[in-house]
mmCIF file of C-alpha atoms in Angstrom:
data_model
loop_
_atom_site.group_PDB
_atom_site.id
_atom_site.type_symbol
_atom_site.label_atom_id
_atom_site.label_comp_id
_atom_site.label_asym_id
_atom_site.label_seq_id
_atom_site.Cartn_x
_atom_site.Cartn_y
_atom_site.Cartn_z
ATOM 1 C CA UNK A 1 14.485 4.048 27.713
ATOM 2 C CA UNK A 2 11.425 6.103 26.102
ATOM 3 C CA UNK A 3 11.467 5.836 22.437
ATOM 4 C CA UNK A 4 9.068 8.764 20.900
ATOM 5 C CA UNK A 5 5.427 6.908 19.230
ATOM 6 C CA UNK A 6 6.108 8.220 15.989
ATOM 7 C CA UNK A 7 9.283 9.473 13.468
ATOM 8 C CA UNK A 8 9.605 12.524 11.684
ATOM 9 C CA UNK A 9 7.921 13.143 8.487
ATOM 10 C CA UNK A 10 9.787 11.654 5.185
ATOM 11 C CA UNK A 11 9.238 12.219 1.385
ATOM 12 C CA UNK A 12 9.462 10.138 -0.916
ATOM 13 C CA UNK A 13 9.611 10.499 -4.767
ATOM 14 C CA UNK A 14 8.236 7.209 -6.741
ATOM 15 C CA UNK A 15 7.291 6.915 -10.213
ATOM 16 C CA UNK A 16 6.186 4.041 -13.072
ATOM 17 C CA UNK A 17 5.220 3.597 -16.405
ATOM 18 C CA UNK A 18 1.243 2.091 -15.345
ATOM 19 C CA UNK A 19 -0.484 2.031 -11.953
ATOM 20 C CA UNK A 20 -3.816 0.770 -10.968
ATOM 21 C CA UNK A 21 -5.395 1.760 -8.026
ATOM 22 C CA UNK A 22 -8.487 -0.848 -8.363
ATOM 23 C CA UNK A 23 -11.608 0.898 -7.346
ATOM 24 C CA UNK A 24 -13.800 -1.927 -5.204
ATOM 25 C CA UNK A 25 -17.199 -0.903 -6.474
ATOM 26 C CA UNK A 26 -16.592 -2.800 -9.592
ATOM 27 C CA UNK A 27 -16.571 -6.437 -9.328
ATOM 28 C CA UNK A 28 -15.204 -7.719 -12.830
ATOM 29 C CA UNK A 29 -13.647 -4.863 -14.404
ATOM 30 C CA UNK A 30 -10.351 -3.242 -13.099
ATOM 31 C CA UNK A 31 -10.980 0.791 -12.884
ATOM 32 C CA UNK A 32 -8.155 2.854 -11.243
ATOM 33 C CA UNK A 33 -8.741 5.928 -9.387
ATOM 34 C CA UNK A 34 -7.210 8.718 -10.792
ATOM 35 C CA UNK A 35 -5.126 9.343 -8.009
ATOM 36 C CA UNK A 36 -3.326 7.332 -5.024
ATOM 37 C CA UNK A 37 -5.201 5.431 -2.074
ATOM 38 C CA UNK A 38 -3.237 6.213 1.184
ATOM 39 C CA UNK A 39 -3.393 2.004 1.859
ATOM 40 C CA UNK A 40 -1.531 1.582 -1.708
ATOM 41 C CA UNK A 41 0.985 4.019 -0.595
ATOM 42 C CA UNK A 42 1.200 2.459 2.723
ATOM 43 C CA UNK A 43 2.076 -0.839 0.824
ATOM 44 C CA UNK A 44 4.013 0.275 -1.518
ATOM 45 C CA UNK A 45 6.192 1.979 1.436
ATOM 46 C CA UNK A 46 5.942 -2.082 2.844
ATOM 47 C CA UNK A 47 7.925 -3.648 -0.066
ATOM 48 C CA UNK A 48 10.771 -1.329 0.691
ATOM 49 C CA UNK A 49 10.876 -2.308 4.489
ATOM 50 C CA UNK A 50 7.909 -3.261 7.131
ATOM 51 C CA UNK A 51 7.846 -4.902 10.919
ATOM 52 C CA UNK A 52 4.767 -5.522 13.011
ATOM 53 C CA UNK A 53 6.607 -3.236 15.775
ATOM 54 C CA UNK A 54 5.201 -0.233 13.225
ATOM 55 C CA UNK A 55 3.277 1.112 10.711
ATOM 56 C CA UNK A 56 3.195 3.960 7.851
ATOM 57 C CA UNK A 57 1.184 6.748 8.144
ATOM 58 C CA UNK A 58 0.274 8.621 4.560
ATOM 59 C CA UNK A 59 0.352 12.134 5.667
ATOM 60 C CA UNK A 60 0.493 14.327 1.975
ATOM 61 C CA UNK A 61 0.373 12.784 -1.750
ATOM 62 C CA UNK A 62 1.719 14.692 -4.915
ATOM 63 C CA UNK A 63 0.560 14.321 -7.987
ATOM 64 C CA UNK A 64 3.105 15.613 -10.957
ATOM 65 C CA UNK A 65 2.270 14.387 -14.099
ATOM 66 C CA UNK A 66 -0.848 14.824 -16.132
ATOM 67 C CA UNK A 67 -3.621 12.186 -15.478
ATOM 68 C CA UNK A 68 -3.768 9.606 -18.637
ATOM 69 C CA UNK A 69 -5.250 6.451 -18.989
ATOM 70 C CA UNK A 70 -4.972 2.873 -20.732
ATOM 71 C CA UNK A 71 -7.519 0.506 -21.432
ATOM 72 C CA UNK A 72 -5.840 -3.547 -21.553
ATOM 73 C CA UNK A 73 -8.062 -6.667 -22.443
ATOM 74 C CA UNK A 74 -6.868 -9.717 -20.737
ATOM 75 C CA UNK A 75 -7.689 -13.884 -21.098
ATOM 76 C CA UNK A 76 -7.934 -14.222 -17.420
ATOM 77 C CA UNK A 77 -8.433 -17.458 -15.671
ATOM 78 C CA UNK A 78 -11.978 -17.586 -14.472
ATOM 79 C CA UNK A 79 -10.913 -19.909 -11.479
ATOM 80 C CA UNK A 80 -9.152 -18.924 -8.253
ATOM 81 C CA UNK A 81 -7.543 -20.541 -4.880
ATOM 82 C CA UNK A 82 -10.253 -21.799 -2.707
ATOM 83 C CA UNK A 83 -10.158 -20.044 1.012
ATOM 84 C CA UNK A 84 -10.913 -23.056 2.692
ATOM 85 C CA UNK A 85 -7.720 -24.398 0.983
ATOM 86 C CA UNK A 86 -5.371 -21.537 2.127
ATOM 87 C CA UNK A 87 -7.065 -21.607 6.097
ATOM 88 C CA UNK A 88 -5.797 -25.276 6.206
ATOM 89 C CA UNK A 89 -2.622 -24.410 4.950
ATOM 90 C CA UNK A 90 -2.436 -21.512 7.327
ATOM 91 C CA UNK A 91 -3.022 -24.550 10.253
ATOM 92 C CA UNK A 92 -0.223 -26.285 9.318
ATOM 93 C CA UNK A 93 -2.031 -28.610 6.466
ATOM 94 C CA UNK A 94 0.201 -30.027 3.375
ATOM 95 C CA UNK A 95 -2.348 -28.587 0.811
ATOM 96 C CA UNK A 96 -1.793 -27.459 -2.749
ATOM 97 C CA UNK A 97 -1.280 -24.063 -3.356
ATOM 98 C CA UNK A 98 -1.384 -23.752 -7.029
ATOM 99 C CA UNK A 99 -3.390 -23.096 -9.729
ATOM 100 C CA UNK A 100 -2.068 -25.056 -13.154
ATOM 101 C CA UNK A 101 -2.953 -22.229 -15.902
ATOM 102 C CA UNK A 102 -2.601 -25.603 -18.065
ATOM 103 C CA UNK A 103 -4.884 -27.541 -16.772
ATOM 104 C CA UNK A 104 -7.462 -24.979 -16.063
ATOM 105 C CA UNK A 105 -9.054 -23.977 -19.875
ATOM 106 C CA UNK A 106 -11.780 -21.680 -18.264
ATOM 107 C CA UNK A 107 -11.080 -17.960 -19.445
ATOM 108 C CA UNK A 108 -12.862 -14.614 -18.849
ATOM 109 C CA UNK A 109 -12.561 -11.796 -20.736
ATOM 110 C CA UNK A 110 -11.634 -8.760 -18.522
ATOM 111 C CA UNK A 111 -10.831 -4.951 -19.258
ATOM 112 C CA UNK A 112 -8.093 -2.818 -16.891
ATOM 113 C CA UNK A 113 -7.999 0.959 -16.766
ATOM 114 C CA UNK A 114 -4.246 1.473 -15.889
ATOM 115 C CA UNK A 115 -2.712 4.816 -15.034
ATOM 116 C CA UNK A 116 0.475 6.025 -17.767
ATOM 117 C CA UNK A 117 3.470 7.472 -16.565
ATOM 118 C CA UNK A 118 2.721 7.796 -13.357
ATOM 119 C CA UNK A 119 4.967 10.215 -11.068
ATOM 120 C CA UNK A 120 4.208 10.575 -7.331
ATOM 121 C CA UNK A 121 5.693 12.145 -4.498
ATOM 122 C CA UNK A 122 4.666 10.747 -0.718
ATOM 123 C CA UNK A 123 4.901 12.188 2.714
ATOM 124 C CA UNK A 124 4.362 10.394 5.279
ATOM 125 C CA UNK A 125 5.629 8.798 8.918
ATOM 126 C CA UNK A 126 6.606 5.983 11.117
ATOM 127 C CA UNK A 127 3.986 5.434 14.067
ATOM 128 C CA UNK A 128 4.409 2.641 16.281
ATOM 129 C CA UNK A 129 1.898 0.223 16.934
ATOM 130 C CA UNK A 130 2.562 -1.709 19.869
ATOM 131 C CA UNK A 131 2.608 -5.275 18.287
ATOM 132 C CA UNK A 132 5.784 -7.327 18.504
ATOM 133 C CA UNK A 133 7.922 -5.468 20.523
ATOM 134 C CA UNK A 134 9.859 -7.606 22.714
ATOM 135 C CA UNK A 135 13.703 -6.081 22.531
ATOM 136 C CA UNK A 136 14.814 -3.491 24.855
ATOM 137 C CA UNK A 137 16.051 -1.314 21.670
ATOM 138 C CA UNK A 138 12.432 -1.715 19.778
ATOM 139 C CA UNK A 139 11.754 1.883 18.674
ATOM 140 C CA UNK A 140 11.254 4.790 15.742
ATOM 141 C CA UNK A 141 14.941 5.361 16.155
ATOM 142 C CA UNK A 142 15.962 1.845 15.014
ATOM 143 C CA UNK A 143 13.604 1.182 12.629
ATOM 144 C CA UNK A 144 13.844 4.770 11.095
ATOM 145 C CA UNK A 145 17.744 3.803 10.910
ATOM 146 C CA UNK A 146 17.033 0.653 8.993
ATOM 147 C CA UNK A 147 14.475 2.301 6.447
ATOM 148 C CA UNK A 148 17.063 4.816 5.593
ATOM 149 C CA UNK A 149 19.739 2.426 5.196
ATOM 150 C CA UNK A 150 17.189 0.403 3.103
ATOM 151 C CA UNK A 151 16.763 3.713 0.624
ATOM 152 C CA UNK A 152 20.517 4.471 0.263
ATOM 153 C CA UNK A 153 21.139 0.964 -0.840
ATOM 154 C CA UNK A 154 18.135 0.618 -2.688
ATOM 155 C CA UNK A 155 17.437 -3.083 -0.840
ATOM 156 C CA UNK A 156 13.936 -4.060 -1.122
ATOM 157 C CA UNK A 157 11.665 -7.062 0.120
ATOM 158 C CA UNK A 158 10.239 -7.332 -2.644
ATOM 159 C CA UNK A 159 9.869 -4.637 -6.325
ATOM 160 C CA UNK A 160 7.870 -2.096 -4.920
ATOM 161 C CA UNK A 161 4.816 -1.316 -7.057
ATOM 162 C CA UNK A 162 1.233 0.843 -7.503
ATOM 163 C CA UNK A 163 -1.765 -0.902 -6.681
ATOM 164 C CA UNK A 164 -1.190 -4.353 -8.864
ATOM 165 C CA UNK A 165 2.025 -6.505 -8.773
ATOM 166 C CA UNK A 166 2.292 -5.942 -12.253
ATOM 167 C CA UNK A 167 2.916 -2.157 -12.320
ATOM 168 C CA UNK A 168 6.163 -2.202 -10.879
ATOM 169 C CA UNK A 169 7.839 1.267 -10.109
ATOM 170 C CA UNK A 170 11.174 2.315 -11.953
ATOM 171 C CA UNK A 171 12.515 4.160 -9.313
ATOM 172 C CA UNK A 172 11.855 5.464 -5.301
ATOM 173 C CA UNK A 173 14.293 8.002 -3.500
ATOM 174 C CA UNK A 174 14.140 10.084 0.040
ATOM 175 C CA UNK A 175 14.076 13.951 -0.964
ATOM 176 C CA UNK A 176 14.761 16.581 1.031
ATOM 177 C CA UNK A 177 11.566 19.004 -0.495
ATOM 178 C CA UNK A 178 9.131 18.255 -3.241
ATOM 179 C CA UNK A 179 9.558 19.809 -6.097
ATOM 180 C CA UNK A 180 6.317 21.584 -6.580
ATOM 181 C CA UNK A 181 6.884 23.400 -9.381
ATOM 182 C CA UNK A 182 7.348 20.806 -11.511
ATOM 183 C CA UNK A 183 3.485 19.587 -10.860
ATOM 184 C CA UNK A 184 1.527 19.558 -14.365
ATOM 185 C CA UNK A 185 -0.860 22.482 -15.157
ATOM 186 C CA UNK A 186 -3.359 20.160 -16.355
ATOM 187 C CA UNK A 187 -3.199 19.436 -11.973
ATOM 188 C CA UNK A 188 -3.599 22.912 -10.974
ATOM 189 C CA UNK A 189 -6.483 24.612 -9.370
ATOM 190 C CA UNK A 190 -8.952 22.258 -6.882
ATOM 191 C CA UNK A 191 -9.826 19.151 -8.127
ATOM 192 C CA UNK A 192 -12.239 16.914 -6.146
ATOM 193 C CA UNK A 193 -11.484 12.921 -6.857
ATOM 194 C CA UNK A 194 -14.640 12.247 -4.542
ATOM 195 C CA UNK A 195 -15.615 9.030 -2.420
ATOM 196 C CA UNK A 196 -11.944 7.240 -2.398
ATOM 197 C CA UNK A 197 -10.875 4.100 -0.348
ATOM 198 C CA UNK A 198 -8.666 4.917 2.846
ATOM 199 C CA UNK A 199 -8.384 1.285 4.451
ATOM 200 C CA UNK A 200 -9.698 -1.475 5.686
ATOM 201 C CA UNK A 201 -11.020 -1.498 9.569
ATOM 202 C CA UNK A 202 -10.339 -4.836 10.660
ATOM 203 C CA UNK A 203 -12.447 -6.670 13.399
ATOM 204 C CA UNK A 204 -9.316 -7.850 15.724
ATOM 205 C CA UNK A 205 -6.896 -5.555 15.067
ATOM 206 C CA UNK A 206 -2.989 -6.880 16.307
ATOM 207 C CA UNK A 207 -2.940 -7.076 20.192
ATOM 208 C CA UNK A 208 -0.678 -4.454 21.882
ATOM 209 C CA UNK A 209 1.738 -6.476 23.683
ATOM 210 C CA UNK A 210 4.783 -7.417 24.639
ATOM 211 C CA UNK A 211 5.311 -11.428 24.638
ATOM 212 C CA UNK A 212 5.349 -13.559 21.862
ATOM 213 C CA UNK A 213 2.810 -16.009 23.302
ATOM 214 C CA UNK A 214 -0.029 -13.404 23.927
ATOM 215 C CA UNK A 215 0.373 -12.565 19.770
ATOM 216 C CA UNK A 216 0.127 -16.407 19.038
ATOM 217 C CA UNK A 217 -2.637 -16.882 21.061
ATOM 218 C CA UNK A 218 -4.513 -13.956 19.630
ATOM 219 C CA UNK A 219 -7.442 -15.160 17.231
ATOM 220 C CA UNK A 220 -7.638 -13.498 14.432
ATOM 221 C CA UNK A 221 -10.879 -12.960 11.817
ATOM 222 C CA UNK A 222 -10.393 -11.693 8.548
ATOM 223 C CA UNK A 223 -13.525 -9.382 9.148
ATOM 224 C CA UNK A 224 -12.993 -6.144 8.088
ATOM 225 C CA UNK A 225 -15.268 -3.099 7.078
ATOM 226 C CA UNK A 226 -13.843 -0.485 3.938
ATOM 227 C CA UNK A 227 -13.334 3.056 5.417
ATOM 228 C CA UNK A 228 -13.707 5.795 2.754
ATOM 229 C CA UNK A 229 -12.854 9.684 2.963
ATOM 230 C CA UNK A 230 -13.324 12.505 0.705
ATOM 231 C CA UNK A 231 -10.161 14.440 -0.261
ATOM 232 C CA UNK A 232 -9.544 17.169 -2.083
ATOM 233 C CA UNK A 233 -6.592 17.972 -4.639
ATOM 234 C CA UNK A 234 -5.149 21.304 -4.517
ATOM 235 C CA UNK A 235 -2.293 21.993 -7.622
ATOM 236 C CA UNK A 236 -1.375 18.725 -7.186
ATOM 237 C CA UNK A 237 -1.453 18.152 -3.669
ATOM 238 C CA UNK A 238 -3.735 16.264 -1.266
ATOM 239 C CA UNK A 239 -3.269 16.863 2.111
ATOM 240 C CA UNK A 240 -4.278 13.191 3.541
ATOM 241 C CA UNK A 241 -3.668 14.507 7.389
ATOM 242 C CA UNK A 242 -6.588 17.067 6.594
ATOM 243 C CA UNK A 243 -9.257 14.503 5.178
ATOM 244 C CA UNK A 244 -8.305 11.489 7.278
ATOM 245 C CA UNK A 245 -10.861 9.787 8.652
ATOM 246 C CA UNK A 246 -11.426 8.636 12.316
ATOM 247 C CA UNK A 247 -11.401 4.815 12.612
#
């Protein structure tokens, strides 16, 4: 049977007391965006419910409430997890994982610029990809099925947050329409965030196939290149399918 490539659109209404949206062109300090990167969306979206067999699509973000910051000094360790150590753990290796916040006395000083009170609503859909599809029933109809029943019973994989871990989101709920009037009027008129991060382009992207031997025997590189775009905010609203970017 034919399953269609990609779902209908959904909208989702999300919001948090802090969000952080880390811009990459600063190395030390923590600086949010002001608004939403489509990949933090996309993950956010992930926590709820993801499979290889597909993947989210950010099609429109919403911005309601008024944009605030919050400046937070932290004693952060200075020391992190070795790559080397997680490839060989990756292989198979018995290697330790952890970093002992005891043992390690090195500290750094480092400032976050968090978003307050965030409120967000996202449209978006479910596109297949092609990777891991091996069952006869593998398609936007199933997985749309399980996503929904996912939302009603508010089961997650793990708390679904924006941007860092530790801005967890209070609550997340399908809508029927956004309501629009209810954006702030500090958000209305055209507001241009500029340069933004869309996602990351890897090198070896997941194989289309349909056995599970031809995915283990893909190698994989963690090479990937930063794809930007330039969206614009109008009342509120940023219209991701008009800006996306071509990768």
């Amino acid at each position: 049977m034919e399953y269609p490539r990609r779902s209908r659109s959904f909208k989702v209404m999300c919001g948090g007391p802090l969000a952080c949206f880390t811009r990459p062109e600063f190395k030390v300090e923590r600086i949010s965006y002001e608004v939403p990167t489509p990949s933090a969306l996309a993950g956010f979206l992930k926590c709820i419910y993801w499979k290889p067999a597909f993947q989210y699509v950010i099609d429109k973000i919403v911005v309601f409430n008024p944009i605030r910051t919050m400046c937070v000094k932290r004693n952060e360790l200075k020391n992190k997890i070795p790559c080397s150590k997680v490839y060989k753990a990756i292989s198979g290796k018995n290697v330790d994982l952890h970093v002992y916040t005891e043992k390690d006395t090195e500290r750094a000083q480092r400032t976050t610029t968090f978003l307050k009170d965030v409120l967000y609503g996202i449209e978006f859909h479910l596109e297949m990809s092609g990777c891991m599809a091996f069952h006869p029933g593998e398609g936007i109809p199933k997985h749309t099925d399980i996503l929904m029943r996912r939302f009603d019973c508010g089961r997650v994989f793990r708390e679904p947050y924006f941007g860092l871990s530790e801005c967890l989101a209070d609550y997340w709920e399908i809508v029927p329409e956004f309501p629009l009037a209810d954006v702030d009027a500090s958000l209305c008129g055209t507001r241009v965030p500029g340069s933004m991060l869309y996602g990351l382009d890897f090198a070896v992207k997941a194989p289309a196939v349909d056995s599970y031997e031809s995915w283990v025997d893909t190698v994989w590189s963690d090479e990937a290149s930063a794809v930007y775009y330039n969206p614009v905010m109008v009342d509120g609203v940023i219209d991701v399918a008009k800006w996306r970017p071509e990768f």
